[in-house]
C-alpha cells in the first residue's frame, strides 16, 4: 500500500510508514514535500470510499477544515488520488488518551480536569458551528505538549453527512459502539 500511496502522492507527499489502522481508514506518516514538514495522511478504506463518493466526501471535509480551535487537530489538505480518498493533518508527537489510559491505571485529577475541559471546549466550539464529531473516544484525543487535541472531525463529519443513511443500510456503524450515545446506537 505504501508504494501505491507514494505513486499517487508523488509530487506532494512521501509516505514513510503506517501509523495505525481503524475501521474506516488507515493513517500514514509522510513528508510534506511542499512545506518541508511531517504530516499524517488518513486514507479511507476503499469500500467506505465507494459508499461515500469523492465529491460529497471532499465537500464535507472542506467544512470540517474550517474548524480553527487550539484543541481541534486541523486539516491541511484533502483530495482524491488514484481512487483513494484522503485528508492530511499535522503529525502530532505524543500519544492518544487511549494509549495513556492503557499505560497508566489512573490519571491525576489535574490531568483529568485539563483534558476534559479542553475536549469540552473543542466540542462546544464545533457544536456552535453545527459540526458534531460522532466518534469521540480516547483514541481520537491526542495528547501533546501537555494539552489535548480532538482528532477525526473530518472523517466523522464526512461519514455522517455524506453517507450516513447509506452506511447504516449496509451494516456499517457510524461510531465506536462502546462510546456511542444511546441516540446514535438506536439510529
PDB file of C-alpha atoms in Angstrom:
ATOM      1  CA  UNK A   1       0.000   0.000   0.000  1.00  0.00           C
ATOM      2  CA  UNK A   2       2.846   2.426   0.742  1.00  0.00           C
ATOM      3  CA  UNK A   3       4.146   2.063  -2.825  1.00  0.00           C
ATOM      4  CA  UNK A   4       0.634   2.752  -4.155  1.00  0.00           C
ATOM      5  CA  UNK A   5       0.356   5.861  -1.950  1.00  0.00           C
ATOM      6  CA  UNK A   6       3.781   7.157  -2.969  1.00  0.00           C
ATOM      7  CA  UNK A   7       2.825   6.760  -6.625  1.00  0.00           C
ATOM      8  CA  UNK A   8      -0.470   8.596  -6.022  1.00  0.00           C
ATOM      9  CA  UNK A   9       1.129  11.422  -3.989  1.00  0.00           C
ATOM     10  CA  UNK A  10       4.480  11.537  -5.825  1.00  0.00           C
ATOM     11  CA  UNK A  11       4.683  15.292  -6.333  1.00  0.00           C
ATOM     12  CA  UNK A  12       3.277  16.286  -2.922  1.00  0.00           C
ATOM     13  CA  UNK A  13       3.963  13.712  -0.170  1.00  0.00           C
ATOM     14  CA  UNK A  14       6.398  10.890   0.513  1.00  0.00           C
ATOM     15  CA  UNK A  15       4.779   8.238   2.700  1.00  0.00           C
ATOM     16  CA  UNK A  16       7.167   6.701   5.247  1.00  0.00           C
ATOM     17  CA  UNK A  17       5.124   4.169   7.221  1.00  0.00           C
ATOM     18  CA  UNK A  18       1.718   3.210   8.557  1.00  0.00           C
ATOM     19  CA  UNK A  19       0.934   4.720  11.957  1.00  0.00           C
ATOM     20  CA  UNK A  20      -2.345   2.939  12.635  1.00  0.00           C
ATOM     21  CA  UNK A  21      -5.492   1.441  11.200  1.00  0.00           C
ATOM     22  CA  UNK A  22      -9.124   1.628  12.239  1.00  0.00           C
ATOM     23  CA  UNK A  23     -12.488   0.520  10.963  1.00  0.00           C
ATOM     24  CA  UNK A  24     -12.803   3.370   8.453  1.00  0.00           C
ATOM     25  CA  UNK A  25      -9.267   4.340   7.493  1.00  0.00           C
ATOM     26  CA  UNK A  26      -5.528   3.884   7.839  1.00  0.00           C
ATOM     27  CA  UNK A  27      -3.123   6.645   8.908  1.00  0.00           C
ATOM     28  CA  UNK A  28       0.339   7.105   7.447  1.00  0.00           C
ATOM     29  CA  UNK A  29       3.329   9.224   8.424  1.00  0.00           C
ATOM     30  CA  UNK A  30       4.519  11.263   5.444  1.00  0.00           C
ATOM     31  CA  UNK A  31       6.799  14.116   4.473  1.00  0.00           C
ATOM     32  CA  UNK A  32       5.046  17.162   3.013  1.00  0.00           C
ATOM     33  CA  UNK A  33       7.370  17.992   0.126  1.00  0.00           C
ATOM     34  CA  UNK A  34       5.911  21.451  -0.482  1.00  0.00           C
ATOM     35  CA  UNK A  35       6.152  22.716   3.104  1.00  0.00           C
ATOM     36  CA  UNK A  36       9.019  20.620   4.484  1.00  0.00           C
ATOM     37  CA  UNK A  37       7.134  19.144   7.431  1.00  0.00           C
ATOM     38  CA  UNK A  38       5.896  15.799   8.665  1.00  0.00           C
ATOM     39  CA  UNK A  39       2.188  15.111   8.313  1.00  0.00           C
ATOM     40  CA  UNK A  40      -0.281  12.329   8.976  1.00  0.00           C
ATOM     41  CA  UNK A  41      -2.358  11.230   5.983  1.00  0.00           C
ATOM     42  CA  UNK A  42      -5.622   9.447   6.691  1.00  0.00           C
ATOM     43  CA  UNK A  43      -6.736   7.266   3.766  1.00  0.00           C
ATOM     44  CA  UNK A  44     -10.252   5.868   3.763  1.00  0.00           C
ATOM     45  CA  UNK A  45     -10.669   2.149   3.199  1.00  0.00           C
ATOM     46  CA  UNK A  46     -11.743   1.616  -0.440  1.00  0.00           C
ATOM     47  CA  UNK A  47     -15.112   0.074   0.465  1.00  0.00           C
ATOM     48  CA  UNK A  48     -16.011   3.125   2.574  1.00  0.00           C
ATOM     49  CA  UNK A  49     -14.786   5.499  -0.141  1.00  0.00           C
ATOM     50  CA  UNK A  50     -17.023   3.719  -2.661  1.00  0.00           C
ATOM     51  CA  UNK A  51     -20.109   4.171  -0.476  1.00  0.00           C
ATOM     52  CA  UNK A  52     -19.394   7.839   0.299  1.00  0.00           C
ATOM     53  CA  UNK A  53     -18.293   9.075  -3.115  1.00  0.00           C
ATOM     54  CA  UNK A  54     -15.485  11.563  -3.677  1.00  0.00           C
ATOM     55  CA  UNK A  55     -17.451  14.740  -4.365  1.00  0.00           C
ATOM     56  CA  UNK A  56     -19.612  14.640  -1.249  1.00  0.00           C
ATOM     57  CA  UNK A  57     -16.764  13.410   0.969  1.00  0.00           C
ATOM     58  CA  UNK A  58     -14.476  16.247  -0.105  1.00  0.00           C
ATOM     59  CA  UNK A  59     -17.238  18.839   0.359  1.00  0.00           C
ATOM     60  CA  UNK A  60     -17.786  17.699   3.939  1.00  0.00           C
ATOM     61  CA  UNK A  61     -14.049  17.553   4.639  1.00  0.00           C
ATOM     62  CA  UNK A  62     -13.840  21.179   3.485  1.00  0.00           C
ATOM     63  CA  UNK A  63     -16.443  22.147   6.086  1.00  0.00           C
ATOM     64  CA  UNK A  64     -14.523  20.318   8.820  1.00  0.00           C
ATOM     65  CA  UNK A  65     -11.309  22.032   7.651  1.00  0.00           C
ATOM     66  CA  UNK A  66     -12.906  25.350   8.603  1.00  0.00           C
ATOM     67  CA  UNK A  67     -12.737  24.432  12.293  1.00  0.00           C
ATOM     68  CA  UNK A  68      -9.941  26.509  13.804  1.00  0.00           C
ATOM     69  CA  UNK A  69      -9.521  25.881  17.519  1.00  0.00           C
ATOM     70  CA  UNK A  70      -6.482  25.248  19.737  1.00  0.00           C
ATOM     71  CA  UNK A  71      -7.851  21.847  20.809  1.00  0.00           C
ATOM     72  CA  UNK A  72      -9.008  20.560  17.409  1.00  0.00           C
ATOM     73  CA  UNK A  73      -6.446  18.898  15.164  1.00  0.00           C
ATOM     74  CA  UNK A  74      -6.544  20.960  11.949  1.00  0.00           C
ATOM     75  CA  UNK A  75      -6.826  19.614   8.425  1.00  0.00           C
ATOM     76  CA  UNK A  76      -4.147  20.787   5.970  1.00  0.00           C
ATOM     77  CA  UNK A  77      -5.242  19.154   2.744  1.00  0.00           C
ATOM     78  CA  UNK A  78      -7.629  16.613   1.258  1.00  0.00           C
ATOM     79  CA  UNK A  79      -8.336  15.035  -2.063  1.00  0.00           C
ATOM     80  CA  UNK A  80      -8.697  12.022  -4.260  1.00  0.00           C
ATOM     81  CA  UNK A  81      -5.615  10.362  -5.728  1.00  0.00           C
ATOM     82  CA  UNK A  82      -5.804   7.225  -7.863  1.00  0.00           C
ATOM     83  CA  UNK A  83      -9.245   6.474  -6.437  1.00  0.00           C
ATOM     84  CA  UNK A  84      -8.137   6.939  -2.819  1.00  0.00           C
ATOM     85  CA  UNK A  85      -9.930   9.483  -0.628  1.00  0.00           C
ATOM     86  CA  UNK A  86      -7.657  11.118   1.925  1.00  0.00           C
ATOM     87  CA  UNK A  87      -7.080  14.073   4.172  1.00  0.00           C
ATOM     88  CA  UNK A  88      -3.907  15.439   5.704  1.00  0.00           C
ATOM     89  CA  UNK A  89      -3.321  16.576   9.283  1.00  0.00           C
ATOM     90  CA  UNK A  90      -0.261  17.712  11.194  1.00  0.00           C
ATOM     91  CA  UNK A  91       1.781  14.844  12.594  1.00  0.00           C
ATOM     92  CA  UNK A  92       1.477  15.088  16.366  1.00  0.00           C
ATOM     93  CA  UNK A  93       4.279  13.875  18.611  1.00  0.00           C
ATOM     94  CA  UNK A  94       2.768  12.282  21.665  1.00  0.00           C
ATOM     95  CA  UNK A  95       0.134   9.668  22.313  1.00  0.00           C
ATOM     96  CA  UNK A  96      -3.598   9.222  22.307  1.00  0.00           C
ATOM     97  CA  UNK A  97      -5.598   9.320  25.501  1.00  0.00           C
ATOM     98  CA  UNK A  98      -6.276   5.608  24.796  1.00  0.00           C
ATOM     99  CA  UNK A  99      -2.525   4.919  24.857  1.00  0.00           C
ATOM    100  CA  UNK A 100      -2.093   6.849  28.070  1.00  0.00           C
ATOM    101  CA  UNK A 101      -5.007   5.066  29.761  1.00  0.00           C
ATOM    102  CA  UNK A 102      -3.550   1.724  28.688  1.00  0.00           C
ATOM    103  CA  UNK A 103      -0.211   2.724  30.215  1.00  0.00           C
ATOM    104  CA  UNK A 104      -1.476   4.325  33.434  1.00  0.00           C
ATOM    105  CA  UNK A 105      -4.127   2.860  35.689  1.00  0.00           C
ATOM    106  CA  UNK A 106      -5.397   6.262  36.788  1.00  0.00           C
ATOM    107  CA  UNK A 107      -4.841   9.839  35.646  1.00  0.00           C
ATOM    108  CA  UNK A 108      -4.240  12.588  38.160  1.00  0.00           C
ATOM    109  CA  UNK A 109      -7.165  14.848  38.997  1.00  0.00           C
ATOM    110  CA  UNK A 110      -5.274  17.750  37.407  1.00  0.00           C
ATOM    111  CA  UNK A 111      -4.700  15.868  34.132  1.00  0.00           C
ATOM    112  CA  UNK A 112      -8.267  14.562  34.051  1.00  0.00           C
ATOM    113  CA  UNK A 113      -9.719  18.024  34.607  1.00  0.00           C
ATOM    114  CA  UNK A 114      -7.463  19.655  32.000  1.00  0.00           C
ATOM    115  CA  UNK A 115      -8.157  17.009  29.344  1.00  0.00           C
ATOM    116  CA  UNK A 116     -11.910  17.043  29.969  1.00  0.00           C
ATOM    117  CA  UNK A 117     -12.020  20.851  29.893  1.00  0.00           C
ATOM    118  CA  UNK A 118     -10.026  21.103  26.657  1.00  0.00           C
ATOM    119  CA  UNK A 119     -12.085  18.418  24.922  1.00  0.00           C
ATOM    120  CA  UNK A 120     -15.341  20.024  26.096  1.00  0.00           C
ATOM    121  CA  UNK A 121     -14.122  23.409  24.834  1.00  0.00           C
ATOM    122  CA  UNK A 122     -13.307  21.904  21.411  1.00  0.00           C
ATOM    123  CA  UNK A 123     -16.679  20.146  21.174  1.00  0.00           C
ATOM    124  CA  UNK A 124     -18.539  23.285  22.252  1.00  0.00           C
ATOM    125  CA  UNK A 125     -16.753  25.288  19.537  1.00  0.00           C
ATOM    126  CA  UNK A 126     -17.651  22.696  16.893  1.00  0.00           C
ATOM    127  CA  UNK A 127     -21.262  22.357  18.054  1.00  0.00           C
ATOM    128  CA  UNK A 128     -21.692  26.148  17.872  1.00  0.00           C
ATOM    129  CA  UNK A 129     -20.854  25.749  14.161  1.00  0.00           C
ATOM    130  CA  UNK A 130     -23.277  22.822  13.706  1.00  0.00           C
ATOM    131  CA  UNK A 131     -20.483  20.257  13.449  1.00  0.00           C
ATOM    132  CA  UNK A 132     -20.898  17.083  15.513  1.00  0.00           C
ATOM    133  CA  UNK A 133     -17.971  14.700  15.960  1.00  0.00           C
ATOM    134  CA  UNK A 134     -19.954  11.417  16.238  1.00  0.00           C
ATOM    135  CA  UNK A 135     -16.952   9.318  17.274  1.00  0.00           C
ATOM    136  CA  UNK A 136     -15.476  10.928  20.363  1.00  0.00           C
ATOM    137  CA  UNK A 137     -13.390   8.354  22.229  1.00  0.00           C
ATOM    138  CA  UNK A 138      -9.958   8.147  23.894  1.00  0.00           C
ATOM    139  CA  UNK A 139      -8.298   7.038  20.628  1.00  0.00           C
ATOM    140  CA  UNK A 140      -9.453  10.293  18.957  1.00  0.00           C
ATOM    141  CA  UNK A 141      -7.993  12.520  21.678  1.00  0.00           C
ATOM    142  CA  UNK A 142      -4.296  13.189  21.153  1.00  0.00           C
ATOM    143  CA  UNK A 143      -2.070  14.357  24.000  1.00  0.00           C
ATOM    144  CA  UNK A 144       0.851  16.539  23.033  1.00  0.00           C
ATOM    145  CA  UNK A 145       2.766  19.226  24.863  1.00  0.00           C
ATOM    146  CA  UNK A 146       0.558  18.863  27.927  1.00  0.00           C
ATOM    147  CA  UNK A 147      -2.649  19.549  26.006  1.00  0.00           C
ATOM    148  CA  UNK A 148      -5.471  17.619  24.351  1.00  0.00           C
ATOM    149  CA  UNK A 149      -6.326  17.733  20.646  1.00  0.00           C
ATOM    150  CA  UNK A 150      -9.555  16.254  19.305  1.00  0.00           C
ATOM    151  CA  UNK A 151      -8.841  14.383  16.077  1.00  0.00           C
ATOM    152  CA  UNK A 152     -11.006  12.950  13.313  1.00  0.00           C
ATOM    153  CA  UNK A 153     -13.584  15.705  12.935  1.00  0.00           C
ATOM    154  CA  UNK A 154     -13.012  15.319   9.215  1.00  0.00           C
ATOM    155  CA  UNK A 155     -13.915  11.679   8.880  1.00  0.00           C
ATOM    156  CA  UNK A 156     -16.752  11.817  11.399  1.00  0.00           C
ATOM    157  CA  UNK A 157     -18.426  14.732   9.646  1.00  0.00           C
ATOM    158  CA  UNK A 158     -17.843  13.348   6.174  1.00  0.00           C
ATOM    159  CA  UNK A 159     -19.203   9.927   7.036  1.00  0.00           C
ATOM    160  CA  UNK A 160     -22.223  11.360   8.812  1.00  0.00           C
ATOM    161  CA  UNK A 161     -23.135  13.923   6.166  1.00  0.00           C
ATOM    162  CA  UNK A 162     -22.018  12.166   3.022  1.00  0.00           C
ATOM    163  CA  UNK A 163     -23.279   8.682   3.576  1.00  0.00           C
ATOM    164  CA  UNK A 164     -24.823   8.163   6.965  1.00  0.00           C
ATOM    165  CA  UNK A 165     -28.045   6.558   5.775  1.00  0.00           C
ATOM    166  CA  UNK A 166     -26.338   4.504   3.079  1.00  0.00           C
ATOM    167  CA  UNK A 167     -23.718   3.271   5.545  1.00  0.00           C
ATOM    168  CA  UNK A 168     -26.164   2.177   8.198  1.00  0.00           C
ATOM    169  CA  UNK A 169     -28.191   0.411   5.495  1.00  0.00           C
ATOM    170  CA  UNK A 170     -25.066  -1.578   4.584  1.00  0.00           C
ATOM    171  CA  UNK A 171     -24.485  -2.530   8.224  1.00  0.00           C
ATOM    172  CA  UNK A 172     -21.520  -0.231   8.892  1.00  0.00           C
ATOM    173  CA  UNK A 173     -21.872   1.725  12.118  1.00  0.00           C
ATOM    174  CA  UNK A 174     -21.133   5.433  12.459  1.00  0.00           C
ATOM    175  CA  UNK A 175     -19.076   5.457  15.607  1.00  0.00           C
ATOM    176  CA  UNK A 176     -17.492   3.171  18.155  1.00  0.00           C
ATOM    177  CA  UNK A 177     -20.133   1.071  19.951  1.00  0.00           C
ATOM    178  CA  UNK A 178     -18.625   1.384  23.454  1.00  0.00           C
ATOM    179  CA  UNK A 179     -18.581   5.192  23.169  1.00  0.00           C
ATOM    180  CA  UNK A 180     -21.850   5.844  21.298  1.00  0.00           C
ATOM    181  CA  UNK A 181     -24.671   7.796  22.823  1.00  0.00           C
ATOM    182  CA  UNK A 182     -27.936   5.856  23.138  1.00  0.00           C
ATOM    183  CA  UNK A 183     -29.374   8.036  20.338  1.00  0.00           C
ATOM    184  CA  UNK A 184     -26.574   7.046  17.956  1.00  0.00           C
ATOM    185  CA  UNK A 185     -26.825   3.378  18.828  1.00  0.00           C
ATOM    186  CA  UNK A 186     -30.575   3.274  18.211  1.00  0.00           C
ATOM    187  CA  UNK A 187     -30.263   5.039  14.836  1.00  0.00           C
TER     188      UNK A 187
END
